[in-house]
């Protein structure tokens, strides 16, 4: 395309520059829209992340509270088991004493039954011999 005069060339350059500016404005607008959309996505992601972090912290605090309560319950259980163990020891001692008493009572009864049997065996002699 042959340009006849400098004015034609300048007009042509002005038209091209106008198109360039229009296209650059459009590209700039699209870039700004993409940047805005990316920023909105980032803000949503950040909000979700912060919410998830808050929930995780709350769950952790609840977990710590539950563990503290469990630890306290286990302490109470340990104390109760200590008392139970002591009671069982006392019961075992009482049962040992009871067994010893029963053995002693049985020996005494055996002696009394033996003496009674001896006495019954000599009852006739006692009646006839005096």
PDB file of C-alpha atoms in Angstrom:
ATOM      1  CA  UNK A   1       0.000   0.000   0.000  1.00  0.00           C
ATOM      2  CA  UNK A   2       1.623   3.170  -1.078  1.00  0.00           C
ATOM      3  CA  UNK A   3       1.104   6.223   1.055  1.00  0.00           C
ATOM      4  CA  UNK A   4       0.814   9.342  -0.980  1.00  0.00           C
ATOM      5  CA  UNK A   5       1.555  11.987   1.540  1.00  0.00           C
ATOM      6  CA  UNK A   6       2.899  12.334   5.001  1.00  0.00           C
ATOM      7  CA  UNK A   7      -0.560  13.303   6.210  1.00  0.00           C
ATOM      8  CA  UNK A   8      -1.891   9.986   4.919  1.00  0.00           C
ATOM      9  CA  UNK A   9       0.850   8.206   6.768  1.00  0.00           C
ATOM     10  CA  UNK A  10       0.188  10.187   9.952  1.00  0.00           C
ATOM     11  CA  UNK A  11      -3.562   9.519   9.641  1.00  0.00           C
ATOM     12  CA  UNK A  12      -2.853   5.848   9.171  1.00  0.00           C
ATOM     13  CA  UNK A  13      -0.513   5.818  12.196  1.00  0.00           C
ATOM     14  CA  UNK A  14      -3.107   7.670  14.274  1.00  0.00           C
ATOM     15  CA  UNK A  15      -5.728   5.094  13.324  1.00  0.00           C
ATOM     16  CA  UNK A  16      -3.361   2.245  14.182  1.00  0.00           C
ATOM     17  CA  UNK A  17      -2.411   3.925  17.449  1.00  0.00           C
ATOM     18  CA  UNK A  18      -6.128   4.359  18.240  1.00  0.00           C
ATOM     19  CA  UNK A  19      -6.705   0.662  17.596  1.00  0.00           C
ATOM     20  CA  UNK A  20      -3.669  -0.127  19.717  1.00  0.00           C
ATOM     21  CA  UNK A  21      -4.989   1.987  22.593  1.00  0.00           C
ATOM     22  CA  UNK A  22      -8.451   0.386  22.285  1.00  0.00           C
ATOM     23  CA  UNK A  23      -7.001  -3.117  22.294  1.00  0.00           C
ATOM     24  CA  UNK A  24      -4.674  -2.271  25.176  1.00  0.00           C
ATOM     25  CA  UNK A  25      -7.622  -0.878  27.167  1.00  0.00           C
ATOM     26  CA  UNK A  26      -9.562  -4.080  26.470  1.00  0.00           C
ATOM     27  CA  UNK A  27      -6.574  -6.248  27.435  1.00  0.00           C
ATOM     28  CA  UNK A  28      -6.056  -4.111  30.538  1.00  0.00           C
ATOM     29  CA  UNK A  29      -9.741  -4.475  31.483  1.00  0.00           C
ATOM     30  CA  UNK A  30      -9.582  -8.254  31.030  1.00  0.00           C
ATOM     31  CA  UNK A  31      -6.378  -8.419  33.089  1.00  0.00           C
ATOM     32  CA  UNK A  32      -8.016  -6.357  35.834  1.00  0.00           C
ATOM     33  CA  UNK A  33     -11.077  -8.631  35.776  1.00  0.00           C
ATOM     34  CA  UNK A  34      -8.845 -11.702  35.983  1.00  0.00           C
ATOM     35  CA  UNK A  35      -6.875 -10.091  38.800  1.00  0.00           C
ATOM     36  CA  UNK A  36     -10.117  -9.230  40.613  1.00  0.00           C
ATOM     37  CA  UNK A  37     -11.429 -12.788  40.137  1.00  0.00           C
ATOM     38  CA  UNK A  38      -8.116 -14.215  41.356  1.00  0.00           C
ATOM     39  CA  UNK A  39      -8.188 -11.902  44.367  1.00  0.00           C
ATOM     40  CA  UNK A  40     -11.774 -12.962  45.157  1.00  0.00           C
ATOM     41  CA  UNK A  41     -10.757 -16.635  44.891  1.00  0.00           C
ATOM     42  CA  UNK A  42      -7.796 -15.936  47.145  1.00  0.00           C
ATOM     43  CA  UNK A  43     -10.001 -14.165  49.693  1.00  0.00           C
ATOM     44  CA  UNK A  44     -12.503 -17.064  49.652  1.00  0.00           C
ATOM     45  CA  UNK A  45      -9.634 -19.527  50.042  1.00  0.00           C
ATOM     46  CA  UNK A  46      -8.176 -17.438  52.852  1.00  0.00           C
ATOM     47  CA  UNK A  47     -11.577 -17.266  54.598  1.00  0.00           C
ATOM     48  CA  UNK A  48     -12.035 -21.047  54.261  1.00  0.00           C
ATOM     49  CA  UNK A  49      -8.519 -21.607  55.537  1.00  0.00           C
ATOM     50  CA  UNK A  50      -9.066 -19.317  58.522  1.00  0.00           C
ATOM     51  CA  UNK A  51     -12.401 -21.003  59.282  1.00  0.00           C
ATOM     52  CA  UNK A  52     -10.804 -24.440  59.040  1.00  0.00           C
ATOM     53  CA  UNK A  53      -7.993 -23.276  61.315  1.00  0.00           C
ATOM     54  CA  UNK A  54     -10.496 -21.917  63.869  1.00  0.00           C
ATOM     55  CA  UNK A  55     -12.429 -25.185  63.765  1.00  0.00           C
ATOM     56  CA  UNK A  56      -9.219 -27.175  64.173  1.00  0.00           C
ATOM     57  CA  UNK A  57      -8.220 -25.024  67.141  1.00  0.00           C
ATOM     58  CA  UNK A  58     -11.671 -25.461  68.700  1.00  0.00           C
ATOM     59  CA  UNK A  59     -11.495 -29.229  68.175  1.00  0.00           C
ATOM     60  CA  UNK A  60      -8.027 -29.261  69.708  1.00  0.00           C
ATOM     61  CA  UNK A  61      -9.231 -27.283  72.737  1.00  0.00           C
ATOM     62  CA  UNK A  62     -12.192 -29.687  73.135  1.00  0.00           C
ATOM     63  CA  UNK A  63      -9.786 -32.616  72.789  1.00  0.00           C
ATOM     64  CA  UNK A  64      -7.525 -31.136  75.456  1.00  0.00           C
ATOM     65  CA  UNK A  65     -10.529 -30.645  77.760  1.00  0.00           C
ATOM     66  CA  UNK A  66     -11.661 -34.223  77.158  1.00  0.00           C
ATOM     67  CA  UNK A  67      -8.154 -35.517  77.833  1.00  0.00           C
ATOM     68  CA  UNK A  68      -7.990 -33.482  81.037  1.00  0.00           C
ATOM     69  CA  UNK A  69     -11.357 -34.900  82.137  1.00  0.00           C
ATOM     70  CA  UNK A  70     -10.217 -38.405  81.190  1.00  0.00           C
ATOM     71  CA  UNK A  71      -7.005 -37.928  83.159  1.00  0.00           C
ATOM     72  CA  UNK A  72      -9.011 -36.768  86.184  1.00  0.00           C
ATOM     73  CA  UNK A  73     -11.364 -39.742  85.858  1.00  0.00           C
ATOM     74  CA  UNK A  74      -8.409 -42.092  85.617  1.00  0.00           C
ATOM     75  CA  UNK A  75      -6.953 -40.539  88.774  1.00  0.00           C
ATOM     76  CA  UNK A  76     -10.233 -41.139  90.597  1.00  0.00           C
ATOM     77  CA  UNK A  77     -10.359 -44.684  89.211  1.00  0.00           C
ATOM     78  CA  UNK A  78      -6.772 -45.279  90.347  1.00  0.00           C
ATOM     79  CA  UNK A  79      -7.659 -44.081  93.844  1.00  0.00           C
ATOM     80  CA  UNK A  80     -10.754 -46.302  93.898  1.00  0.00           C
ATOM     81  CA  UNK A  81      -8.677 -49.269  92.779  1.00  0.00           C
ATOM     82  CA  UNK A  82      -6.187 -48.540  95.568  1.00  0.00           C
ATOM     83  CA  UNK A  83      -9.016 -48.548  98.109  1.00  0.00           C
ATOM     84  CA  UNK A  84     -10.408 -51.749  96.570  1.00  0.00           C
ATOM     85  CA  UNK A  85      -6.971 -53.371  96.721  1.00  0.00           C
ATOM     86  CA  UNK A  86      -6.636 -52.419 100.383  1.00  0.00           C
ATOM     87  CA  UNK A  87     -10.110 -53.795 101.109  1.00  0.00           C
ATOM     88  CA  UNK A  88      -9.267 -57.034  99.320  1.00  0.00           C
ATOM     89  CA  UNK A  89      -6.062 -57.310 101.354  1.00  0.00           C
ATOM     90  CA  UNK A  90      -8.046 -56.823 104.558  1.00  0.00           C
ATOM     91  CA  UNK A  91     -10.615 -59.395 103.375  1.00  0.00           C
ATOM     92  CA  UNK A  92      -7.821 -61.853 102.591  1.00  0.00           C
ATOM     93  CA  UNK A  93      -6.365 -61.341 106.059  1.00  0.00           C
ATOM     94  CA  UNK A  94      -9.798 -61.854 107.640  1.00  0.00           C
ATOM     95  CA  UNK A  95     -10.307 -65.037 105.621  1.00  0.00           C
ATOM     96  CA  UNK A  96      -6.899 -66.296 106.768  1.00  0.00           C
ATOM     97  CA  UNK A  97      -7.843 -65.625 110.381  1.00  0.00           C
ATOM     98  CA  UNK A  98     -11.217 -67.315 109.835  1.00  0.00           C
ATOM     99  CA  UNK A  99      -9.511 -70.404 108.359  1.00  0.00           C
ATOM    100  CA  UNK A 100      -7.127 -70.546 111.311  1.00  0.00           C
ATOM    101  CA  UNK A 101     -10.055 -70.241 113.731  1.00  0.00           C
ATOM    102  CA  UNK A 102     -11.940 -72.993 111.883  1.00  0.00           C
ATOM    103  CA  UNK A 103      -8.901 -75.287 111.990  1.00  0.00           C
ATOM    104  CA  UNK A 104      -8.478 -74.613 115.700  1.00  0.00           C
ATOM    105  CA  UNK A 105     -12.223 -75.123 116.352  1.00  0.00           C
ATOM    106  CA  UNK A 106     -12.157 -78.362 114.345  1.00  0.00           C
ATOM    107  CA  UNK A 107      -9.217 -79.666 116.362  1.00  0.00           C
ATOM    108  CA  UNK A 108     -11.031 -78.750 119.565  1.00  0.00           C
ATOM    109  CA  UNK A 109     -14.210 -80.479 118.359  1.00  0.00           C
ATOM    110  CA  UNK A 110     -12.179 -83.540 117.325  1.00  0.00           C
ATOM    111  CA  UNK A 111     -10.682 -83.656 120.829  1.00  0.00           C
ATOM    112  CA  UNK A 112     -14.104 -83.287 122.444  1.00  0.00           C
ATOM    113  CA  UNK A 113     -15.597 -85.990 120.184  1.00  0.00           C
ATOM    114  CA  UNK A 114     -12.646 -88.228 121.006  1.00  0.00           C
ATOM    115  CA  UNK A 115     -13.107 -87.620 124.722  1.00  0.00           C
ATOM    116  CA  UNK A 116     -16.841 -88.253 124.380  1.00  0.00           C
ATOM    117  CA  UNK A 117     -16.183 -91.471 122.444  1.00  0.00           C
ATOM    118  CA  UNK A 118     -13.758 -92.582 125.122  1.00  0.00           C
ATOM    119  CA  UNK A 119     -16.286 -91.715 127.788  1.00  0.00           C
ATOM    120  CA  UNK A 120     -19.021 -93.635 125.913  1.00  0.00           C
ATOM    121  CA  UNK A 121     -16.679 -96.601 125.594  1.00  0.00           C
ATOM    122  CA  UNK A 122     -16.107 -96.692 129.355  1.00  0.00           C
ATOM    123  CA  UNK A 123     -19.687 -95.984 130.418  1.00  0.00           C
ATOM    124  CA  UNK A 124     -20.409 -99.669 131.113  1.00  0.00           C
ATOM    125  CA  UNK A 125     -17.198-100.028 133.099  1.00  0.00           C
ATOM    126  CA  UNK A 126     -18.105 -96.919 135.067  1.00  0.00           C
ATOM    127  CA  UNK A 127     -21.525 -98.343 135.884  1.00  0.00           C
ATOM    128  CA  UNK A 128     -20.306-101.830 136.887  1.00  0.00           C
ATOM    129  CA  UNK A 129     -16.987-101.017 138.469  1.00  0.00           C
ATOM    130  CA  UNK A 130     -17.661 -98.495 141.208  1.00  0.00           C
TER     131      UNK A 130
END
